[in-house]
Amino acid sequence: MNELTPPAKRTAKDFATDQEVRWCPGCGDYAILRAVLNTLADIEAEPENTVFVSGIGCAARFPYYVETYGFHTIHGRAPAFATGIKLANPELDVWVVGGDGDMLSIGGNHLMHVIRRNVDVQVLLFNNEIYGLTKGQASPTSRAGTRSPSTPLGSVDNPVSACVFVLGAGARFVARGIDAQQKDLPAILKRAHAHKGASFVEILQNCIVYNDGVFADITEKSVVADRQVVCRHGEPLVFGKDGDKGLKLDPATLTLGVVEVGADGPEAAGVLVHDETNHVLASMLAAMDDEDLPVAVGVIYCAPALSYGEGVAQMKAEARKRARDADLKSIMHEGHTWTVAD
Amino acid sequence: MNELTPPAKRTAKDFATDQEVRWCPGCGDYAILRAVLNTLADIEAEPENTVFVSGIGCAARFPYYVETYGFHTIHGRAPAFATGIKLANPELDVWVVGGDGDMLSIGGNHLMHVIRRNVDVQVLLFNNEIYGLTKGQASPTSRAGTRSPSTPLGSVDNPVSACVFVLGAGARFVARGIDAQQKDLPAILKRAHAHKGASFVEILQNCIVYNDGVFADITEKSVVADRQVVCRHGEPLVFGKDGDKGLKLDPATLTLGVVEVGADGPEAAGVLVHDETNHVLASMLAAMDDEDLPVAVGVIYCAPALSYGEGVAQMKAEARKRARDADLKSIMHEGHTWTVAD
Amino acid sequence: MNAPADASSRDELEAAVVRFAGDSGDGMQLTGGQFTEATAVAGNDLATFPDFPAEIRAPVGTTFGVSSFQINFGARRIMTSGDDFDVLVAMNPAALKVEMSRLRKGGLMIVDSGTFTERNLAKAGYDTSPLEDGTVDPYRVISFDISAMTMEAVKEFELSKKDALRCKNMWALGFVYWLFGRSRKTTQEWLTGKFANRPDIANANIAAMNAGHAMGETAELPEGVHGFHIAPAEIAAGLYRTVTGTEALAWGLVKGAELAALEILFASYPITPASPLLHSLAKMQHLGVTTFQAEDEIAAACAAIGGSYAGSLGITSSSGPGIALKGEAIGLALSAELPMIIVNSQRGGPSTGLPTKTEQSDLYQAVYGRNADAPLVVLSTRSASDCFEVGIEAVRLATKYMTPVMLLTDGYIANAAEPWRLPDLDAYEPFPVTFHTDPEGFHPFQRDAETLARVWAKPGTPELMHRIGGIERSYDTGHISYDADNHHRMTKIRAAKIDGIAKDIPAQTVELGNETGKLCVVGWGSTYGPINRAVDNLIRRGKDVSHVHLSYIWPLPENLGDLLAGYDTILIPEMNNGQLITLLKAEYLIDAQGLNKISGQPFRISEIEDAILGILEG
Amino acid sequence: MNAPADASSRDELEAAVVRFAGDSGDGMQLTGGQFTEATAVAGNDLATFPDFPAEIRAPVGTTFGVSSFQINFGARRIMTSGDDFDVLVAMNPAALKVEMSRLRKGGLMIVDSGTFTERNLAKAGYDTSPLEDGTVDPYRVISFDISAMTMEAVKEFELSKKDALRCKNMWALGFVYWLFGRSRKTTQEWLTGKFANRPDIANANIAAMNAGHAMGETAELPEGVHGFHIAPAEIAAGLYRTVTGTEALAWGLVKGAELAALEILFASYPITPASPLLHSLAKMQHLGVTTFQAEDEIAAACAAIGGSYAGSLGITSSSGPGIALKGEAIGLALSAELPMIIVNSQRGGPSTGLPTKTEQSDLYQAVYGRNADAPLVVLSTRSASDCFEVGIEAVRLATKYMTPVMLLTDGYIANAAEPWRLPDLDAYEPFPVTFHTDPEGFHPFQRDAETLARVWAKPGTPELMHRIGGIERSYDTGHISYDADNHHRMTKIRAAKIDGIAKDIPAQTVELGNETGKLCVVGWGSTYGPINRAVDNLIRRGKDVSHVHLSYIWPLPENLGDLLAGYDTILIPEMNNGQLITLLKAEYLIDAQGLNKISGQPFRISEIEDAILGILEG
Ligand SMILES: Cc1ncc(C[n+]2csc(CCOP(=O)(O)OP(=O)(O)O)c2C)c(N)n1
Ligand SMILES: Cc1ncc(C[n+]2csc(CCOP(=O)(O)OP(=O)(O)O)c2C)c(N)n1
Ligand code: SF4
Ligand code: SF4
Ligand SMILES: [Mg+2]
Ligand SMILES: [Mg+2]
């Protein structure tokens, strides 16, 4: 039937399943789900050719709520499953979803490798800086000193920055978004989807039960303008209400600082223009996390390169070319054979 | 006896075991072993308080050849064993040894976490860009297109850079050395040992059997001067025979380039001065790997921070302070108890 | 202890099962915990069963968001958390929907009618209100608008509506306290302490509890309901507390390490239902414990082994899927012959399975679940308080024999609470570890002739520098050895060392019944309670049935084979598809029968009774 | 085929065992491989055993650097690579030291006296030369300065000394070719092909071989040695080649996938001795195979499962320690009920153990080595050529029953070569997979009433969008279900599905001997050869003994229990400490006896004969 009369353009609702959503009331995951459903409608995703793959965690429950194919796998390994899925069927549009524990604690290695191989999937890391599903232990992104059931006196580990980490692993697309920012998030997801190769998106997500308000200092309405800088390729890195501030590079110390943007505008103030293809700049932007500097959101880095799928396809074409039409039989008969007569 | 009359200063030979070394003749590991034994003698290491921990691989055979304590564990997990050893006995001086497959393929996650936690160990990664022990398959550091038994038509993966990766993971000490360069390597190892917290040293190592000469383009006597730049804190990043070349930063593009050093010296030529505490510079130096730029060796980054051991010690002191002298009994008797009389 | 004053006017019961059920947000676990305290203090024996959903906090009012707490208490010895309930407290329609079927006919149903709104009914999947459409006719229903009454009771404290309604559970608790003539004292104290810096909240909760209690005095109750009295049980004299398996195990491990004169390195990675052990030990870091939350289960196992290598006692802990990941590392520990304890809090499987439900299906994995010939010690716990003793024994065997010990507990034991007579901590015989220090003829695989344990020489010891690892080691020198006969010899030694432990553990005893006879019910782990009660009941009814319960899964007690041979039939109930039965069949060639329940729920006593009768009478 | 002309003047032998031993650098594996080809072409039956050190290339001249290749060939059916050698080629003192003890007294020892220098003798741990101090007296020694003679033979090609000496092995091969009247043709062709772009090297090697061969004609040989003749064996007519277990398995899997009309996603991580399977399949990527070298074993297993989820056949492969790491992922595959093949090339363990030695100690892990009740199919291979059939069967069962299949092979089978009559590839019955496409009443856990297999609905199929995972699934809808009874039901179904496969596999047959009787020797895997030969020998000597060999480890063939019950005694030889025996005892309560060899070496025929006689006569 589908074949005959293509359905009218799908809405976000069409991408929702009939399953009851089982996150805590008020969980940031609801907002992210909304943003993803809107994105799927917007990009006119084909449900039957789309797969959501996840590990384990609250975030990883995601696939149950999206009316596409979905595989809720095991803790930390979603990128490996996704790689297998893409190798088996490169036509599928694969999204990988997981939390900060799933992807950076037990799954850090698989994340690194799916990134360095540049497998053509979208990786969405829901970072709530805590283990939600297991009731609130500190995670690799929890700030030092985080008190949790497993760290009653505060965690001693230094947190890892998701975006800085994947940049170090060779990511070609890195973006950061925020659960509640429904205007920006779908746009970011759309860019991630458009990028060929591994697209990494860190989504700051509020765990209302175990880590409520960790991002308040940058997401509260009142501070958004001053604490977030939106990265837009080719545009000056300004922020603050009506862009009164900007990021400036001190070439001597290779550090970023904040300058007032005067009447003559950003350029005059020497504000950096965002170049999403520049790895060094991206690393500096991704790393900004102290009070003096705003947090970078939007597309921090995008420098496409040959995707793993393309590389494999080329390699297999080469294999076929060389083999000409050597079938199994001819291979088995290669080398020395001899006949025993009766 | 030891207690009474401390032995005369130990020589490198004193740190060698009686075990026959089982690497292939001509393997770069022999040179690294020599450098380590010299370093141990030089720093007057205490054999009984020193532990070499390794995973599995040719490189990981290392502990058998060092007359200290040694634990040849399982593939990829050495950093986790080392963390446990340090937690159990912070007094021990722990060295972690492994290959590129051991530490970046199966063990990438443990490497990332030992680094981000800043556990006070020296991590030596012998990078021969191949799986030696399993007979020559491509590794995560093998250059794209590497032909190997598992990639007969050339590998399609993009390699990961060990130094860039650990910088992304939050390393506080990153250095690079070369197996055969016996003057420089011990100096680097000495710095690594002196650094409190996780010290990461990538050692380019020639696998004469499965990857002979991968580093020839930068290690051949004839090209060393032009293809290697030695990072020395506070000194200009010059290279080439009698330092006729230098690295210069283009602040506009945030890229490094090579300049001729004229008669007026490096400063006049605008050559960068190495600042080993600058993370951005370190990342740029670590990333240099194409023909136009030399490969950075020496101490690329060193910016000490609180080590994991120190953090844990503080936390436990705090725990003792709070608990006062609550012993097991008092804990078991906490909360509601009641007496049943006979 | 003396029973409440109004005891006389109440119905005397020998025991009762009460189930508190409500929304995840209603604080039922807490309510149950409080009732447990008060009941224990009142001198009853008891057993509890917290039963909560996999979701952290499922949407309000949904059936899968129902969180329940069950307690069985009485004047006699209580072996299980009970089968059918005598009293069900249902704080909303979903709770009623989920739990009603197990309330015995004629049982007491206490409901908050205030929550039976259109919306909540719909959420629970009711078209009409079960309170009106006859659904609840088989029961004696006590229906109050608890929500409203709570709001009323706490209004003086001017809390937000949200906070005010949060006191609902205390109202219900107060009523149930009245129902069983319990003192409110423990809860009052607890509330005051917990909300020390929010006295308004504390007082509001206390007011709600008192209101609920007062309602009992005054309300019109259904025909024949005028409160119950349950006399104190015959309980051995001593100082008591309630304890969960998690607490008891944490304390047992710490005590064990103290007896071994070792520090503990506890390395773990969170997973349900194992995490609470990590949480408990994390609070005891002033007692020679270091806890380490590793990046994954493999790292946790490796860090623990590293800890043992360096001279601490390395302990790791997880549940089924996480234990599976540790298999390779455990193989190193047993081949390098280092002490190690692996705690497995079993849960429903395979794979993610039923994370919050209990099961005992990891016996195969514990005994056989590693590559190659890789024997180790497997112990199991039968109840919350038993965890303390098993914890100590695990430390003793791991350190004395330089071997990994797998300690099997399960989600039920980990979370369930029971009264526990606090042991005299000074009465335990120490078993201090002596580290090897003598360089004379030293090599790392020197063995004790009797235990076959190798020496434990830790880094930091002068003149004992050595290298060990996972490659086969020479029996004579400890160096790497690829020698064929040596590998055969070492494999046999590793097996013999573990087998030999059978000589060092207590002979298997019979819990109940005769030493020989018609039928022996053999169990292990948390099936102890229901099996014991079922066998006890039937022995009272004159049946020839015995109960044998294993604590040592591997090696098995030396006398077990002969003991089992003395019965005509062996019945093995397990909360899995039949695993211990495989082990015993292979060991003793006995034609045992299995009774298997794989529903994530403990056995009901009746289920085991029926199976026994089926055999004896069938 | 016709025997060489000079056959008459030679000693007639029924079979012979030759062992080529030298330094890792001496190319013994290659020499053995060439001799194998020539011998196969000459019409003998044969079996080989490559035996190399764990080190890639240990220091020259050391005993642990010795690399050996053994071949047993004859005019009769050859079942094993042989026990003691008739001929030993020792290219240096270390090789002589390591191998001499297994050369039978009076056996022929061919040594390169040129390597018996002070230095090499010292390295091998000899104070005096064994050639002079009487050490080799029990043997018939043929000692040449092969090094010098090779240099001489190749000097016209003006190679570097290093390259020239590299031809030594060809000289030795040439001599052994003469010794057994073999044709040099195959080797000559191979050399010309291999060194196509270095004709000098090719010709030098050929010259060396010819020189060695010529030496046979001319040299003064010890008393009574004038070459041997071994007549062609009675071999079924057909086209033959030599094949290793690795090759046959790779081809079997590819053939199986072709029959199932599927592509293969082969995801693996290198490990000895499993890597060669990855290498073989990597060369077949034009035949519907995609190979993926993952970052570790876990990722490999997960990628394979992902491949199956997406509609390919996911296959992963490793050895013991790596398989241990896959346990958790395999649990997902079997609970999500996806097809998957896990190949385990077993090696010596536990832990790193003896990586290059063979063992069959992962049966426990295969059958029981996962958390929870997690049954799957376990198959085993008995010989190199058998791998082809087992590979196909693994594909059939995995896809027909939507289940993981564990395929157990071992290092011996993987590396050993044997002659193989090439099967008619068109004679195999296809078993194409039909993916589910019908939306009508679809849910992902709809089952086939007979096989109990669920439907396979792959992404890309319109209107079948669905979600699956590791949390327990509802029997009726496939959605997540925490329902207690559903979990019980699903656990039972998963077990029943696997048990039911017993109806779909061949009944167990008896390889040799009577269907009932005094003694049955039950084996599995690579012990096939020695058991079969030992039983054959003893049957010829009139003993009442039979051989039963299992290919299906789980589920077991339906008739196995009754079959085994027909024998007074069961003997189970295993290259482990007793694992199949546990399984059979538990299943059939039979009091079997074990014969266990855990030395990383295959059984000798005599070892099994002795055990059998011990039982029959003891
Ligand atoms: C092998 C394994 N180890 C541990 C767990 C337990 N576990 C489930 S989710 C989780 C981490 C959850 O944190 P995160 O990934 O940040 O997701 P969130 O719940 O915060 O969204 C853990 C440790 C598991 N299910 N499987
Ligand atoms: C769990 C496990 N997987 C795989 C292996 C096989 N293995 C041993 S070493 C190795 C990689 C060796 O490469 P590298 O780490 O670079 O060390 P190198 O030999 O090159 O020094 C592998 C895959 C193993 N021993 N254990
Ligand atoms: S625990 Fe936190 S992350 Fe998980 S569902 Fe609840 S609010 Fe969301
Ligand atoms: S294989 Fe390579 S890395 Fe390994 S010992 Fe030989 S030369 Fe060294
Ligand atoms: Mg999280
Ligand atoms: Mg390497």
CSV table of N, CA, C and O in Angstrom, one decimal, chain A residues 316 319-320 323-332, chain D residues 250-251 253-255 257-258 262-264 280-290:
chain,number,residue,atom,x,y,z
A,316,LYS,N,35.5,-2.7,-1.0
A,316,LYS,CA,34.8,-3.9,-1.5
A,316,LYS,C,34.7,-3.9,-3.0
A,316,LYS,O,34.8,-5.0,-3.7
A,319,ALA,N,37.9,-5.2,-4.1
A,319,ALA,CA,37.9,-6.6,-3.9
A,319,ALA,C,37.2,-7.3,-5.1
A,319,ALA,O,37.8,-8.3,-5.6
A,320,ARG,N,36.1,-6.8,-5.4
A,320,ARG,CA,35.3,-7.5,-6.5
A,320,ARG,C,36.1,-7.4,-7.8
A,320,ARG,O,36.2,-8.3,-8.6
A,323,ALA,N,38.9,-9.8,-7.7
A,323,ALA,CA,38.5,-11.2,-7.7
A,323,ALA,C,37.9,-11.6,-9.1
A,323,ALA,O,37.7,-12.8,-9.4
A,324,ARG,N,37.7,-10.6,-9.9
A,324,ARG,CA,36.9,-10.8,-11.2
A,324,ARG,C,35.7,-11.7,-10.8
A,324,ARG,O,35.0,-11.4,-9.8
A,325,ASP,N,35.5,-12.9,-11.4
A,325,ASP,CA,34.4,-13.6,-10.9
A,325,ASP,C,34.8,-14.9,-10.2
A,325,ASP,O,34.2,-16.0,-10.4
A,326,ALA,N,35.8,-14.8,-9.4
A,326,ALA,CA,36.2,-16.0,-8.6
A,326,ALA,C,35.1,-16.3,-7.6
A,326,ALA,O,34.8,-15.5,-6.7
A,327,ASP,N,34.4,-17.4,-7.8
A,327,ASP,CA,33.4,-17.8,-6.8
A,327,ASP,C,34.0,-18.7,-5.8
A,327,ASP,O,35.2,-19.1,-5.9
A,328,LEU,N,33.1,-19.2,-4.9
A,328,LEU,CA,33.7,-20.0,-3.8
A,328,LEU,C,34.4,-21.2,-4.4
A,328,LEU,O,35.5,-21.6,-4.0
A,329,LYS,N,33.7,-21.8,-5.4
A,329,LYS,CA,34.3,-23.0,-6.0
A,329,LYS,C,35.7,-22.8,-6.5
A,329,LYS,O,36.7,-23.5,-6.1
A,330,SER,N,35.9,-21.7,-7.2
A,330,SER,CA,37.2,-21.5,-7.8
A,330,SER,C,38.2,-21.2,-6.7
A,330,SER,O,39.4,-21.6,-6.8
A,331,ILE,N,37.8,-20.6,-5.6
A,331,ILE,CA,38.7,-20.4,-4.5
A,331,ILE,C,39.1,-21.7,-3.8
A,331,ILE,O,40.3,-22.0,-3.6
A,332,MET,N,38.1,-22.6,-3.7
A,332,MET,CA,38.4,-23.9,-3.0
A,332,MET,C,39.3,-24.7,-3.9
A,332,MET,O,40.0,-25.6,-3.5
D,250,ALA,N,36.1,-21.3,7.1
D,250,ALA,CA,35.8,-20.1,6.3
D,250,ALA,C,34.9,-20.4,5.1
D,250,ALA,O,33.8,-19.8,4.9
D,251,TRP,N,35.2,-21.5,4.4
D,251,TRP,CA,34.5,-21.8,3.2
D,251,TRP,C,33.1,-22.4,3.6
D,251,TRP,O,32.1,-22.1,3.0
D,253,LEU,N,31.3,-21.5,6.2
D,253,LEU,CA,30.5,-20.4,6.6
D,253,LEU,C,30.0,-19.7,5.4
D,253,LEU,O,28.8,-19.4,5.3
D,254,VAL,N,30.8,-19.5,4.4
D,254,VAL,CA,30.4,-18.8,3.2
D,254,VAL,C,29.4,-19.6,2.5
D,254,VAL,O,28.4,-19.1,2.0
D,255,LYS,N,29.6,-20.9,2.4
D,255,LYS,CA,28.7,-21.8,1.7
D,255,LYS,C,27.4,-21.8,2.5
D,255,LYS,O,26.3,-21.7,1.8
D,257,ALA,N,26.1,-19.4,4.3
D,257,ALA,CA,25.4,-18.2,4.1
D,257,ALA,C,24.7,-18.2,2.7
D,257,ALA,O,23.6,-17.7,2.5
D,258,GLU,N,25.5,-18.7,1.7
D,258,GLU,CA,24.9,-18.8,0.4
D,258,GLU,C,23.6,-19.7,0.4
D,258,GLU,O,22.6,-19.3,-0.2
D,262,LEU,N,22.0,-15.3,2.5
D,262,LEU,CA,22.3,-14.1,3.4
D,262,LEU,C,23.7,-13.7,3.1
D,262,LEU,O,24.6,-14.4,2.6
D,263,GLU,N,24.0,-12.4,3.4
D,263,GLU,CA,25.4,-11.9,3.4
D,263,GLU,C,25.9,-12.1,4.8
D,263,GLU,O,25.2,-12.3,5.8
D,264,ILE,N,27.2,-12.2,4.9
D,264,ILE,CA,27.9,-12.4,6.2
D,264,ILE,C,28.5,-11.1,6.7
D,264,ILE,O,29.1,-10.4,5.9
D,280,SER,N,41.3,-15.3,6.6
D,280,SER,CA,40.8,-16.0,5.4
D,280,SER,C,39.6,-15.3,4.9
D,280,SER,O,39.4,-15.1,3.7
D,281,LEU,N,38.7,-14.9,5.8
D,281,LEU,CA,37.4,-14.3,5.3
D,281,LEU,C,37.7,-12.9,4.7
D,281,LEU,O,37.0,-12.4,3.8
D,282,ALA,N,38.7,-12.2,5.3
D,282,ALA,CA,39.0,-10.9,4.8
D,282,ALA,C,39.3,-10.9,3.3
D,282,ALA,O,39.2,-10.0,2.5
D,283,LYS,N,39.8,-12.1,2.8
D,283,LYS,CA,40.2,-12.3,1.4
D,283,LYS,C,39.0,-12.6,0.6
D,283,LYS,O,39.1,-12.8,-0.6
D,284,MET,N,37.8,-12.8,1.2
D,284,MET,CA,36.6,-13.2,0.4
D,284,MET,C,35.5,-12.2,0.4
D,284,MET,O,34.4,-12.5,0.3
D,285,GLN,N,35.9,-10.9,0.5
D,285,GLN,CA,34.9,-9.9,0.6
D,285,GLN,C,34.2,-9.6,-0.7
D,285,GLN,O,33.3,-8.8,-0.7
D,286,HIS,N,34.5,-10.3,-1.7
D,286,HIS,CA,33.7,-10.2,-3.0
D,286,HIS,C,32.6,-11.3,-3.0
D,286,HIS,O,31.9,-11.3,-3.9
D,287,LEU,N,32.6,-12.1,-2.0
D,287,LEU,CA,31.6,-13.2,-1.9
D,287,LEU,C,30.5,-13.0,-0.9
D,287,LEU,O,30.2,-13.9,-0.1
D,288,GLY,N,30.0,-11.8,-0.8
D,288,GLY,CA,29.0,-11.5,0.2
D,288,GLY,C,29.4,-11.5,1.6
D,288,GLY,O,28.7,-11.8,2.6
D,289,VAL,N,30.7,-11.3,1.8
D,289,VAL,CA,31.3,-11.3,3.2
D,289,VAL,C,31.8,-9.9,3.4
D,289,VAL,O,32.5,-9.3,2.6
D,290,THR,N,31.5,-9.3,4.6
D,290,THR,CA,32.1,-8.1,5.0
D,290,THR,C,32.9,-8.4,6.3
D,290,THR,O,32.3,-9.0,7.2
